[in-house]
CSV table of C-alpha atoms in Angstrom, one decimal:
chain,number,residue,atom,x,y,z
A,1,UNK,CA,-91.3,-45.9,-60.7
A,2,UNK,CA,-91.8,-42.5,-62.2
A,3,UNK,CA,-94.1,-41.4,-59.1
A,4,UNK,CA,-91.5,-42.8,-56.5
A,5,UNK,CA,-89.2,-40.7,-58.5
A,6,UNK,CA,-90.9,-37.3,-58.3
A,7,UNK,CA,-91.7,-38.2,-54.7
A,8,UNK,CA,-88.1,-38.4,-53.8
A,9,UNK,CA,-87.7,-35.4,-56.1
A,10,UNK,CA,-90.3,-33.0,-54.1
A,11,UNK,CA,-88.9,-34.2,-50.9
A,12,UNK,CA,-85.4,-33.2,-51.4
A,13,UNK,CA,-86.1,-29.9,-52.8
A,14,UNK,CA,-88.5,-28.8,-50.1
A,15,UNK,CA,-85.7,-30.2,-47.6
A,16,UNK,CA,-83.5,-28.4,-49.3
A,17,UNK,CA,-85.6,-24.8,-48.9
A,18,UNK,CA,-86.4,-25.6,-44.9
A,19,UNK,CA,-82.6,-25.9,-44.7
A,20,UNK,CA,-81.8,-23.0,-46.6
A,21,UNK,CA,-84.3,-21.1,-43.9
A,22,UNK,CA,-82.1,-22.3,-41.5
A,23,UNK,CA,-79.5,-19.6,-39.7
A,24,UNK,CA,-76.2,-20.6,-39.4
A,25,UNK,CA,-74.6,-19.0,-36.0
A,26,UNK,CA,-71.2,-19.1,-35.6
A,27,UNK,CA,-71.1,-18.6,-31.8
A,28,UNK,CA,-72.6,-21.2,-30.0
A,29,UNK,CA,-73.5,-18.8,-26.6
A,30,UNK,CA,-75.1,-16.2,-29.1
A,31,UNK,CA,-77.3,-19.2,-30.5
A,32,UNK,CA,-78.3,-21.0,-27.1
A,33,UNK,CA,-79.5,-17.5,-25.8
A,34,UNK,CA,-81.9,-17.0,-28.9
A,35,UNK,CA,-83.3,-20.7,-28.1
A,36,UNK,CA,-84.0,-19.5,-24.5
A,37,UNK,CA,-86.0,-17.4,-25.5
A,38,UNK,CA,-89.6,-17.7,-23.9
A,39,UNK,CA,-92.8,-15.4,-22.8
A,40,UNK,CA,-91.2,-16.5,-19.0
A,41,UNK,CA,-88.2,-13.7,-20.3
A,42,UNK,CA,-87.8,-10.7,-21.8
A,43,UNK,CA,-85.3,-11.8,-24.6
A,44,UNK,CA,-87.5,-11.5,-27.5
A,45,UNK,CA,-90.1,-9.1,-27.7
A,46,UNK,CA,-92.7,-8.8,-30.7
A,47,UNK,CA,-94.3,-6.3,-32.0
A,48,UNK,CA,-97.1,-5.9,-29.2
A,49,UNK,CA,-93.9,-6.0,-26.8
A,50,UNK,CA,-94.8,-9.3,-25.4
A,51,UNK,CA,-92.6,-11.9,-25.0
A,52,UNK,CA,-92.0,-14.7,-27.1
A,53,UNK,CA,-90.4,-17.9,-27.8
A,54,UNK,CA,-87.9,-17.2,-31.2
A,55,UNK,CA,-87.9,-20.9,-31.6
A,56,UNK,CA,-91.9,-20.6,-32.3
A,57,UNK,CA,-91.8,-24.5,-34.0
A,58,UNK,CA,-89.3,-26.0,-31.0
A,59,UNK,CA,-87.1,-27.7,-33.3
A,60,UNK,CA,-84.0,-26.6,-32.0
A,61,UNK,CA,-83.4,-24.4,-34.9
A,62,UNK,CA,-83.6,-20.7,-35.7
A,63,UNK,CA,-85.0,-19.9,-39.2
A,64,UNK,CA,-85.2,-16.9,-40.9
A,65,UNK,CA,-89.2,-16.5,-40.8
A,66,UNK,CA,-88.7,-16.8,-37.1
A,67,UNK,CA,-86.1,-13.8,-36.9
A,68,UNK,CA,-88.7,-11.5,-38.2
A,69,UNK,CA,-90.7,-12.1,-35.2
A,70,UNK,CA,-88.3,-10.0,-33.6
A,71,UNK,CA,-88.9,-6.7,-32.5
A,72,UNK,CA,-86.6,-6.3,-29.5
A,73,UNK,CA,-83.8,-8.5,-28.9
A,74,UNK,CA,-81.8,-8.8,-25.4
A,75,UNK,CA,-79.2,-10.6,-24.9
A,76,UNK,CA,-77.1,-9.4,-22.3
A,77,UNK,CA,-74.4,-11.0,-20.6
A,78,UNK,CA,-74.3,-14.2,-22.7
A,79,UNK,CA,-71.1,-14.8,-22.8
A,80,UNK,CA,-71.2,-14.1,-26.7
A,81,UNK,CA,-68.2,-13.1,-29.0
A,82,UNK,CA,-69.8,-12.9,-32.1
A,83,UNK,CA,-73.2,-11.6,-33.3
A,84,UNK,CA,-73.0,-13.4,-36.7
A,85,UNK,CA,-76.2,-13.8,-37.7
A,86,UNK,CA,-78.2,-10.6,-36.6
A,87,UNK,CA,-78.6,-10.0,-40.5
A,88,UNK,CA,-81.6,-11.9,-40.5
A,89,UNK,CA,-83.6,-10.2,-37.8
A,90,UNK,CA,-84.1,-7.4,-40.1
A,91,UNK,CA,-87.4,-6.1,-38.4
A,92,UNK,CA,-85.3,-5.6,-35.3
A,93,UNK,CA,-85.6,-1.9,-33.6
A,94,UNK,CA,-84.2,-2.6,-30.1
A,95,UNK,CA,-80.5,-4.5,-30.2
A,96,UNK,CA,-79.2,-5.2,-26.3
A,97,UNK,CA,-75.8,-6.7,-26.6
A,98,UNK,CA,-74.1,-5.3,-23.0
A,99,UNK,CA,-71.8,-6.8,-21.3
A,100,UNK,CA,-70.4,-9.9,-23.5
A,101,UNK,CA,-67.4,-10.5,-25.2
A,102,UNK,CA,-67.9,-8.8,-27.6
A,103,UNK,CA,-64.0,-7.3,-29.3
A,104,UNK,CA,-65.6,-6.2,-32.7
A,105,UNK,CA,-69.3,-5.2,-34.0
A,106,UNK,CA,-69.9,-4.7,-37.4
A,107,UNK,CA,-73.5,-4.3,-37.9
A,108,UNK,CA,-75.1,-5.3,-41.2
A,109,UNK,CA,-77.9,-3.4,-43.1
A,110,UNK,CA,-80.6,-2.8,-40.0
A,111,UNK,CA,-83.1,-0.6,-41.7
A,112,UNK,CA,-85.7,-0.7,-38.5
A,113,UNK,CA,-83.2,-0.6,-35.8
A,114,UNK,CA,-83.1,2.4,-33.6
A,115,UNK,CA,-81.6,1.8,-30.4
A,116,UNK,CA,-77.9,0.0,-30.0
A,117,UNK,CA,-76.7,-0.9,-26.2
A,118,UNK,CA,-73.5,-3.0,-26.5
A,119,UNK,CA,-71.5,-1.2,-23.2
A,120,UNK,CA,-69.0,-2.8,-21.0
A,121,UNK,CA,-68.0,-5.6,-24.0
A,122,UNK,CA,-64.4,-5.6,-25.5
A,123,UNK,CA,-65.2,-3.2,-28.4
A,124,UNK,CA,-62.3,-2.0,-30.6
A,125,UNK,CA,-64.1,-1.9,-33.7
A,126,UNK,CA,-67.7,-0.7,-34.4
A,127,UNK,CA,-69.1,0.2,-37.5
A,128,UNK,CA,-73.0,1.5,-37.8
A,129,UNK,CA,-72.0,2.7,-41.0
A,130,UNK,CA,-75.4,0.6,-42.5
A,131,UNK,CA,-77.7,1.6,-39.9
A,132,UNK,CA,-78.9,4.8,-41.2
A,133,UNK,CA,-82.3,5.0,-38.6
A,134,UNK,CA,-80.1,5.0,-35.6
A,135,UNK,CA,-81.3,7.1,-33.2
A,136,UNK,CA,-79.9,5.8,-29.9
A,137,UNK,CA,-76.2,4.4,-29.5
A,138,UNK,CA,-75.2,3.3,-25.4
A,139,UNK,CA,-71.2,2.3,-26.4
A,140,UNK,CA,-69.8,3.0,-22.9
A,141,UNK,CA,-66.8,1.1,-21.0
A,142,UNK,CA,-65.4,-0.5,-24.1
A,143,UNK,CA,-62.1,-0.3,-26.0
A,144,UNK,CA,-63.3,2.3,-28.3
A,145,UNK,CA,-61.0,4.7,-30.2
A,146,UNK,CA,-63.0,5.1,-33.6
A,147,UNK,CA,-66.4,4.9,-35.1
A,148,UNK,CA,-67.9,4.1,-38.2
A,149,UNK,CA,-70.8,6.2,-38.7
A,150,UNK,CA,-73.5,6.3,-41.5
A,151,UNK,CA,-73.3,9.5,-43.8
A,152,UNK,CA,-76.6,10.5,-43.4
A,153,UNK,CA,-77.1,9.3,-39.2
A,154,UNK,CA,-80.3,9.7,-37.6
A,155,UNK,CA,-78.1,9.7,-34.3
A,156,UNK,CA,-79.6,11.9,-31.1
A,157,UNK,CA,-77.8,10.8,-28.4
A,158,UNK,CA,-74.4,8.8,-28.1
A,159,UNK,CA,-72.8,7.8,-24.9
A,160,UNK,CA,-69.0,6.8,-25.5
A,161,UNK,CA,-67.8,7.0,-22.0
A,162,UNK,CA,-64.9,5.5,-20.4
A,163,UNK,CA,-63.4,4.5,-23.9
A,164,UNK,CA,-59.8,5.1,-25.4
A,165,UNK,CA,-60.9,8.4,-27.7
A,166,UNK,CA,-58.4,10.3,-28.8
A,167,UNK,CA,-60.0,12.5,-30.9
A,168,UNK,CA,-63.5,12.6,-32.3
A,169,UNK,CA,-65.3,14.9,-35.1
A,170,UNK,CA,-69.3,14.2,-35.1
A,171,UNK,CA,-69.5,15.7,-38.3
A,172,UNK,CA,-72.7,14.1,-40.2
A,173,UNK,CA,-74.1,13.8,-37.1
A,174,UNK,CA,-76.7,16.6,-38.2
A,175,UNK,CA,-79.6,15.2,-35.9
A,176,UNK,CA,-76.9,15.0,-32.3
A,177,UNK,CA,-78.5,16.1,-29.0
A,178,UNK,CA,-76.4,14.3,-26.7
A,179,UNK,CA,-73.4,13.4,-26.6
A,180,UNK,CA,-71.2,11.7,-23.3
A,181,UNK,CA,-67.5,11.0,-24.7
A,182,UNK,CA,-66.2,11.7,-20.7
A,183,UNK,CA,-63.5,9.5,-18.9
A,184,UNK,CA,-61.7,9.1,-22.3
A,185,UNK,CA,-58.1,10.3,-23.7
A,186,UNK,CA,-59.4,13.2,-25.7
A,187,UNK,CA,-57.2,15.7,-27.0
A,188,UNK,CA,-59.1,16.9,-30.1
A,189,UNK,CA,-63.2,17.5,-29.8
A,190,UNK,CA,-65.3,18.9,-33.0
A,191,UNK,CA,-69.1,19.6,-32.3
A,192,UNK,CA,-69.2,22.4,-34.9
A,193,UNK,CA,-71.3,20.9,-37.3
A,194,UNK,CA,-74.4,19.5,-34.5
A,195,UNK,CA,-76.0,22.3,-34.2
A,196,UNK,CA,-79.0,20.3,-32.6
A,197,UNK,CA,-76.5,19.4,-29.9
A,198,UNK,CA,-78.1,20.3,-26.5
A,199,UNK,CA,-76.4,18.5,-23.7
A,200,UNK,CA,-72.6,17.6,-23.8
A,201,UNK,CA,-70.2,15.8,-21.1
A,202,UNK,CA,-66.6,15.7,-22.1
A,203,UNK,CA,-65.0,16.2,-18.5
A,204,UNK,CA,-61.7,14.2,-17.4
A,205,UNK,CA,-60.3,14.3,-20.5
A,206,UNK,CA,-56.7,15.7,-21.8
A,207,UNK,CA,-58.4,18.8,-23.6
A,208,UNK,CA,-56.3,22.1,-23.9
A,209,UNK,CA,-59.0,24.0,-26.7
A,210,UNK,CA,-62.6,23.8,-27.2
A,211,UNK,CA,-64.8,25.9,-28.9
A,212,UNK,CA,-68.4,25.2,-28.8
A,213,UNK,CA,-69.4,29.0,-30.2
A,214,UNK,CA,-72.8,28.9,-32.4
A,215,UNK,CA,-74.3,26.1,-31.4
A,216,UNK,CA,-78.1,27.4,-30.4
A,217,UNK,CA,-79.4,24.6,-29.1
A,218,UNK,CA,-76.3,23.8,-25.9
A,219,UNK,CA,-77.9,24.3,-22.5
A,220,UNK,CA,-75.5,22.1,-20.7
A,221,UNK,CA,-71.8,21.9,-20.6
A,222,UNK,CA,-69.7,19.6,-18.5
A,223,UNK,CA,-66.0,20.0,-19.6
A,224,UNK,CA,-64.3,20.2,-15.8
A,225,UNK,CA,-61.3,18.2,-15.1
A,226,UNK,CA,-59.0,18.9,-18.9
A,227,UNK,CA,-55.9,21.3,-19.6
A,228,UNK,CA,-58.4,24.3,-21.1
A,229,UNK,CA,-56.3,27.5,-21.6
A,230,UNK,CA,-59.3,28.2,-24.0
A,231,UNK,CA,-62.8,27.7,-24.4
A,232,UNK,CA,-65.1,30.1,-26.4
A,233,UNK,CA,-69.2,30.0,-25.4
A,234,UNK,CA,-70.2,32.9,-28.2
A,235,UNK,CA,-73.3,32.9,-29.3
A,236,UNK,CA,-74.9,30.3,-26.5
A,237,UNK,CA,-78.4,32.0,-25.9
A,238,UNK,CA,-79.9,28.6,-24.2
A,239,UNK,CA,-76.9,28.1,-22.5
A,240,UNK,CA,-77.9,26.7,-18.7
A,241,UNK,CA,-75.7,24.8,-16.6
A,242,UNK,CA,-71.7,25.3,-17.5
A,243,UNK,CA,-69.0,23.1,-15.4
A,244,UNK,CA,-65.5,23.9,-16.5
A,245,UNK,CA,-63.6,24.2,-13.2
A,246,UNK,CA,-60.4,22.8,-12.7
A,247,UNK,CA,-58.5,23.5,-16.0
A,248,UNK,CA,-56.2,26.1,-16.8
A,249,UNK,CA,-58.1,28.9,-18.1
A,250,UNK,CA,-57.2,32.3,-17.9
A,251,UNK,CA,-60.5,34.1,-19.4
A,252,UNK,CA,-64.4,33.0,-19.7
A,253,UNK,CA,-66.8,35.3,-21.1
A,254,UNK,CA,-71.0,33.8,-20.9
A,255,UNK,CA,-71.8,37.1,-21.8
A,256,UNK,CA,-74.0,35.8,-24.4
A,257,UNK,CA,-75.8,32.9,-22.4
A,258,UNK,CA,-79.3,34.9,-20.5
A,259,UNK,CA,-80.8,32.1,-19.3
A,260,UNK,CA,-77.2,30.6,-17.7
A,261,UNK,CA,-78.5,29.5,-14.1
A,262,UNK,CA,-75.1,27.9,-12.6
A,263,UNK,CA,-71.6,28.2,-13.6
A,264,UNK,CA,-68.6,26.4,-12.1
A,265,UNK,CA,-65.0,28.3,-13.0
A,266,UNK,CA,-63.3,26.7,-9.9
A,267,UNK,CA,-59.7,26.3,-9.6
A,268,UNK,CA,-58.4,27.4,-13.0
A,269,UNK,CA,-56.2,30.5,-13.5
A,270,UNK,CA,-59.2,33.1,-14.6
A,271,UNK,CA,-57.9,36.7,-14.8
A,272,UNK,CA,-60.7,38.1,-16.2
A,273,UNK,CA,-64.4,37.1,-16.2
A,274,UNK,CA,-67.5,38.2,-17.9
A,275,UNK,CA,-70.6,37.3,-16.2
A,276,UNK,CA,-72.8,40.5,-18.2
A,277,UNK,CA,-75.4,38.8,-19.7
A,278,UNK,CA,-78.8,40.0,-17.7
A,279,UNK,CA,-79.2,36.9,-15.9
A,280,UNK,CA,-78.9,35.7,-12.6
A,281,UNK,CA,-77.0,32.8,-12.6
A,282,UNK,CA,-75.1,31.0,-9.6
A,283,UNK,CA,-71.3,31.3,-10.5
A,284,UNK,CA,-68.3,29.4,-8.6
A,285,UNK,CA,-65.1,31.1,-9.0
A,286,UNK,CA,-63.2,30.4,-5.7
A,287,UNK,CA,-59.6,29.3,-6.4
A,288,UNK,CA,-58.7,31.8,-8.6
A,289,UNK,CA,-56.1,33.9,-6.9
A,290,UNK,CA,-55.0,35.8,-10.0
A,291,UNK,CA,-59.0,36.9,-11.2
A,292,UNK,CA,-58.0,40.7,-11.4
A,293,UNK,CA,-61.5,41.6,-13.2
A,294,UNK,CA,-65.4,40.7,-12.9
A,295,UNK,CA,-67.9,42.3,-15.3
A,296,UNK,CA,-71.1,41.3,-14.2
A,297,UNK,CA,-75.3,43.1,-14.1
A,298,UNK,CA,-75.2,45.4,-11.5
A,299,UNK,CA,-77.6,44.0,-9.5
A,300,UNK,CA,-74.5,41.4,-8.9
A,301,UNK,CA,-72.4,43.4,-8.2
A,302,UNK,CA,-72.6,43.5,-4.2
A,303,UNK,CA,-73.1,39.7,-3.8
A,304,UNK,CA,-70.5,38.6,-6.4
A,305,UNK,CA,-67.8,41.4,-3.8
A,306,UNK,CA,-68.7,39.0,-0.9
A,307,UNK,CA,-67.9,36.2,-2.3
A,308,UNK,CA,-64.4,37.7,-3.5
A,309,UNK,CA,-63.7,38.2,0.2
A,310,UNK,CA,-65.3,34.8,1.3
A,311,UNK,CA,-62.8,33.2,-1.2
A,312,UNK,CA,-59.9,35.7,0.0
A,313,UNK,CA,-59.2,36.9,-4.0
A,314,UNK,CA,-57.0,40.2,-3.1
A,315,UNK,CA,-57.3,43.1,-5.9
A,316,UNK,CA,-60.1,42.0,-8.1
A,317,UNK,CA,-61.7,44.4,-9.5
A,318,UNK,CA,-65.9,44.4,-10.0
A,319,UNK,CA,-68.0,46.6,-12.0
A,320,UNK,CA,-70.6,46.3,-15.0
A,321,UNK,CA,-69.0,48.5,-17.2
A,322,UNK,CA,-67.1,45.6,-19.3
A,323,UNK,CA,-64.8,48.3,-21.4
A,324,UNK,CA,-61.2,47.8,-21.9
A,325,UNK,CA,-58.7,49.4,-20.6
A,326,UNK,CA,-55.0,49.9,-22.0
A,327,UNK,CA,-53.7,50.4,-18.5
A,328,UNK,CA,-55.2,47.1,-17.2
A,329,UNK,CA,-53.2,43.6,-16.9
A,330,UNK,CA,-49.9,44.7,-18.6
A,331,UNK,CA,-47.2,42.3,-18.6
A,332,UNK,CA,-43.9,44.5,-18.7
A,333,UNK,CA,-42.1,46.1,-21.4
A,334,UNK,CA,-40.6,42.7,-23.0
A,335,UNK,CA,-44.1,42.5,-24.1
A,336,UNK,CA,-44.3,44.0,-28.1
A,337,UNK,CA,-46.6,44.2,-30.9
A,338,UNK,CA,-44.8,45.0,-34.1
A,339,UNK,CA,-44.9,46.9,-36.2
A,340,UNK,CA,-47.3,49.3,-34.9
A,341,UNK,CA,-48.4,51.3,-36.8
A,342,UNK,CA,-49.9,48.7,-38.7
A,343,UNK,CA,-50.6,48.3,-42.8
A,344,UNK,CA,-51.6,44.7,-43.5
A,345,UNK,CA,-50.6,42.4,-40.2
A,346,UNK,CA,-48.8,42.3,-36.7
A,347,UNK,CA,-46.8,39.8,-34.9
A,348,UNK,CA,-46.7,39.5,-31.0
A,349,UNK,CA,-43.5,39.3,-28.9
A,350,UNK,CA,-43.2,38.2,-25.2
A,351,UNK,CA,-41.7,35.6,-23.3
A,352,UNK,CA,-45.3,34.5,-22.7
A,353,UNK,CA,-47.1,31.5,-24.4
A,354,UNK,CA,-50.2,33.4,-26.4
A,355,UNK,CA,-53.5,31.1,-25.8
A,356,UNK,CA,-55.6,33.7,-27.7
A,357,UNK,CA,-55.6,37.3,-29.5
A,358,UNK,CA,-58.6,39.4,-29.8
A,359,UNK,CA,-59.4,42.6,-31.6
A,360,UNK,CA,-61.6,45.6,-30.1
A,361,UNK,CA,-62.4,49.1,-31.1
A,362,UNK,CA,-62.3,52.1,-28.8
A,363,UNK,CA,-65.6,51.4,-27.1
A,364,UNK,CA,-64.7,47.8,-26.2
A,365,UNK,CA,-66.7,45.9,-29.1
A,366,UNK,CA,-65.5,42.9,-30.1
A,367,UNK,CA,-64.0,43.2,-34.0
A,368,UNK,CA,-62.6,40.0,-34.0
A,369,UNK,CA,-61.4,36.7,-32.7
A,370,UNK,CA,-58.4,34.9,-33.9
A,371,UNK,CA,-57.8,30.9,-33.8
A,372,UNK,CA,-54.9,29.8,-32.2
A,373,UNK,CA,-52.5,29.3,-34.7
A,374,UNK,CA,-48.5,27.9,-35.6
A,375,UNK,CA,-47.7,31.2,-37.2
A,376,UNK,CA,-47.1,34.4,-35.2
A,377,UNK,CA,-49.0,36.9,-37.8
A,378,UNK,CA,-52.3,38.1,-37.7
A,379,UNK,CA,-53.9,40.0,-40.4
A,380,UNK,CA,-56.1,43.0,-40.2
A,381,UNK,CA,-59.0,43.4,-42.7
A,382,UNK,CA,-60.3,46.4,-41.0
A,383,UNK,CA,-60.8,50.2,-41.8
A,384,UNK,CA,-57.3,52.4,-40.7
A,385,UNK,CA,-57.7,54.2,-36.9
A,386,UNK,CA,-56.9,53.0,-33.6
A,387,UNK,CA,-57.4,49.8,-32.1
A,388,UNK,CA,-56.8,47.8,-29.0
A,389,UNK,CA,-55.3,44.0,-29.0
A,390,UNK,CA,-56.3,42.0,-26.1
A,391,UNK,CA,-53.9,39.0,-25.6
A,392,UNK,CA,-54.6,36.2,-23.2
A,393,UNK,CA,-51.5,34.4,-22.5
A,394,UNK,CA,-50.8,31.6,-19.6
A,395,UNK,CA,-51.2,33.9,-16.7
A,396,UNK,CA,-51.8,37.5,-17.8
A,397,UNK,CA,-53.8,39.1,-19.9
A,398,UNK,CA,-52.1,42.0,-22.1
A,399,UNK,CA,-54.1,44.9,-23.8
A,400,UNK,CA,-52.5,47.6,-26.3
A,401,UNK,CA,-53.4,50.2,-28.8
A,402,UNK,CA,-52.5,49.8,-32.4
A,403,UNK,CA,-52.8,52.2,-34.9
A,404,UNK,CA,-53.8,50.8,-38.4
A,405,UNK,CA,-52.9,52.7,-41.3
């Protein structure tokens, strides 16, 4: 009696570990895929990249020691809503997810997974907040208006497109090379903080400012097709390929971008253009009827006139002397910086909206840029003598002298 006893004893306690090895799945579509899972697919890979069978004992049932099988997983277009359950294939660095029903993804602690494709789902919601490894994230053609990331991200290249952004700040995303947040709603884009950013697409957006200044890495731009009155490009030395036609700006200076090979500044409202940086590069200004001033290497000079009369711009100006002059784009005499001579600040007047104010000395170096700003008062932390104030407003651009005393 005792032995039947312990018999029946053993029996339920190992039934009750095989059971407890069991995964409980909560959608039924994310479950059947698993169990299709076969070398004659690529569903499951291992860790030689083969395909496998995830069901490895055929009982119908995935268990946990069969989840660590798992080295890439593919599911795509299942028909899934939830992905509850992915906790337990914890060895897991590829996660393909695309085109399900997915509305929300919350993904648990993943501390081998790398690469995340879950486009064209549902997707309000995504949090990778536990996924510290990350490296690749392919979010595209969702519902997406925020991210979750993880404070320290591993994160090089994220590809957001066709989403409902707003806004979006990649600070903490230290390691970002890539980032494709195009064919959203954007009105507010922060980059400052990648510095290892290298290519960006943000075009067809509803951008009015960006300023991608200091980041040494950028070598291609793609930010056509906004409302830009102002984007600044200091500091770009690996600069390549920029596309920001078709916005509204009224100035571009890739003065500091040698190796810039093409440039696209088509259709905006340009009135003065700096291409002075000892390159060569293959710019696009046509549809600019207002462009009044190119600075460019001399040996552009000739080329860069042709094209002026190809694209039938009357009175622009083209040199490579780049200096300021006080006499050049004045606005008329409702136009007033005061006071002047100056002791601590300055406000502008005009019936103009200012996009940007910049401060030079005599030979036409660059003292200082100021952000755009609510308040009409801009300091001056500079030695007394005179000064010129170059200010870009929606169609003209308006240089002065100031004295500061």
């Amino acid at each position: 009696m005792n032995k039947l006893f312990y018999i029946i004893l053993f029996l339920n306690f190992f039934t009750g570990i095989v059971t407890s090895q069991n995964i409980s799945f909560t959608d039924a579509q994310f479950e059947a895929k698993l169990l299709e899972a076969s070398p004659l697919n690529d569903i499951a890979l291992d860790e030689n990249n083969n395909p496998i069978t995830i069901d490895s004992n055929n009982d119908g049932i995935i268990q946990e020691s069969e989840a660590l099988q798992v080295i890439k997983l593919n599911v795509f277009n299942g028909g899934i809503s939830s992905l509850d359950g992915i906790e337990y294939f914890t060895n897991m660095i590829d996660l393909i997810c695309a085109m399900n029903n997915l509305e929300s993804l919350v993904l648990p602690e993943l501390p081998n997974l790398l690469y995340l494709q879950c486009q064209l789902n549902q997707l309000e919601v995504l949090d990778v907040s536990l996924t510290e490894n990350l490296m690749l994230l392919e979010a595209e053609m969702n519902n997406l208006h925020t991210i979750t990331f993880h404070p320290n991200s591993q994160l090089y290249s994220i590809n957001l497109r066709y989403n409902n952004f707003v806004a979006f700040d990649s600070s903490g995303l230290s390691q970002l090379a890539v980032l494709f947040i195009n064919q959203n709603s954007l009105e507010q884009l922060n980059v400052s903080e990648s510095s290892n950013l290298i290519s960006l697409q943000c075009q067809y957006n509803n951008l009015t400012t960006l300023n991608l200044s200091g980041l040494p890495n950028l070598a291609g731009i793609m930010c056509n097709n906004n409302q830009l009155t102002n984007l600044e490009l200091n500091e770009l030395q690996n600069l390549i390929a920029l596309e920001c036609q078709n916005n509204q700006l009224v100035q571009m200076d890739v003065s500091d971008s040698p190796l810039l090979e093409y440039a696209f500044f088509e259709n905006n409202n340009l009135v003065e253009l700096n291409l002075k940086n000892g390159g060569n590069e293959s710019a696009s200004f046509s549809g600019n009827p207002n462009l009044s001033y190119i600075c460019c290497d001399e040996a552009e000079i000739e080329s860069i006139e042709l094209l002026i009369i190809d694209w039938e711009i009357p009175n622009c100006t083209v040199d490579s002397n780049c200096t300021l002059d006080t006499n050049d784009f004045v606005l008329n005499n409702r136009f007033i910086i005061s006071p002047n001579p100056v002791e601590n600040a300055f406000s502008i007047y005009t019936d103009k909206t200012v996009l940007s104010v910049s401060l030079y000395d005599l030979n036409g170096r660059l003292i200082e840029t100021y952000p755009s700003k609510q308040s009409n008062l801009y300091e001056l932390n500079i030695e007394n003598g005179i000064y010129l104030v170059k200010v870009i407003t929606t169609d003209s651009i308006v240089t002065q002298k100031i004295l500061k005393e």
